């Protein structure tokens, strides 16, 4: 313990260098012991967290209260632990399709329920009472949508409280008169740290409480906690932190909760390369939020300089899933050079428990101010139309037996079937499936179309783009999550 305290004191004397502590790395390294494995994908629903809430209801260390109901009649539960005078209140998923912090909350609860980190936990629970309200918008979560059943954005309802979920959030905030509030969201994966190719894996905001954007003690303390957390993130996701614009939004909860006297920290979980289900980001939430709770308990944040807050790069939205630069493209007999920005867009299956992709060209032209999770310099390549495989097949089993890499190398990106089974929503193969009469349109690049074409060099197809996914035809195995169906 002594060592840990010493480490914190030392690191605070070098503000702006490293404030991450030994405790933080221990939390990061032992994360798997506390990860709540029953909720491992983004599309979680209220029923998925009920058994976890039940577990804490029957555990005397925790106090579980039903504090309200959603429009659809689902419980809103508050889980509290600790006996300290300082109240810390964390709420998540007021936007139904923003589940990352809900998962992290249950990881944090597992941490508190364990026998490890005894000294640190005693310090937290003696000084703080920590309250969690996970999944404030369970009806939205059911449909994996931002808005609630009334069709409103709860984060624009802090003043009029037109929705029961908003009333609950306000009432709980007021009853706790919390000293610190963590307003937990997800943001688009297409945000980046300004003028860098780094995704904004986490973005922060100490919301303003007036149009003048004044900084009083309440907001200043939120800024200090953000500086502390940013420092932790820089260790595990260097350069991948953004800061939100602090324009005052009079209807938003963060801005108002700050105004009502709770130091409010907005955390937005964004994107991280090859982390589709955002489980690495969840781990970063767990590590940084728990560390922040500890620093609040120890009051060690107090000496942090708020000047560091302004140095966090601003959020920007300049990322594509796939960026192709300098491709040669023939149009009406002439050759042009063009960049393409492509996003792999998720579409939910009817039950909203999983998804498939229907990708789109988002933009084209000079995209030199944009970045990609994946990029290809296509200056040596010419974009070519993907063609229809000449043989019509009768069953999915026949399609499955095809050598797709060979097909794509021959320039075939579409396979015709005599009938496409009615229950198929998309093609499970790295080619599109088309019905007996479907005529594929001539390739004309424009924003909005499904990106499907070949990249030719010296008469050979070396790459394919199928449903927005880049396929390197020189590699052994090829992978596209799904193709489209055109009947
Ligand atoms: Zn949100």
Short mmCIF file of C-alpha atoms in Angstrom, two decimals, residues 41 46 65 68 113 118 123 133 136 139 148 217 223 231 238-239 257 267 275 293 296 383 390 416 425 438 450-451:
data_model
loop_
_atom_site.label_atom_id
_atom_site.label_comp_id
_atom_site.label_asym_id
_atom_site.label_seq_id
_atom_site.Cartn_x
_atom_site.Cartn_y
_atom_site.Cartn_z
CA UNK A 41 -21.35 -8.11 -27.02
CA UNK A 46 -32.34 -5.36 -19.84
CA UNK A 65 -33.14 0.11 -5.30
CA UNK A 68 -38.04 4.15 -11.71
CA UNK A 113 -17.55 -7.91 -4.87
CA UNK A 118 -8.51 -4.98 0.03
CA UNK A 123 -10.07 3.45 1.12
CA UNK A 133 -27.51 3.34 -12.63
CA UNK A 136 -31.01 4.24 -18.20
CA UNK A 139 -36.31 0.22 -24.17
CA UNK A 148 -36.38 5.92 -26.05
CA UNK A 217 -14.94 24.63 -8.61
CA UNK A 223 -11.60 18.81 -15.57
CA UNK A 231 -3.10 10.31 -18.54
CA UNK A 238 -1.53 6.61 -26.98
CA UNK A 239 -2.93 9.58 -28.87
CA UNK A 257 -25.99 18.23 -13.69
CA UNK A 267 -17.09 9.80 -21.17
CA UNK A 275 -12.38 -4.10 -31.70
CA UNK A 293 -12.92 6.60 -8.23
CA UNK A 296 -11.56 10.86 -5.76
CA UNK A 383 -10.97 0.18 -60.61
CA UNK A 390 -21.52 -17.26 -65.80
CA UNK A 416 -26.71 -15.85 -59.79
CA UNK A 425 -31.23 -11.54 -45.52
CA UNK A 438 -31.50 -9.26 -61.58
CA UNK A 450 -22.46 -0.32 -52.16
CA UNK A 451 -18.69 -0.44 -52.76
#
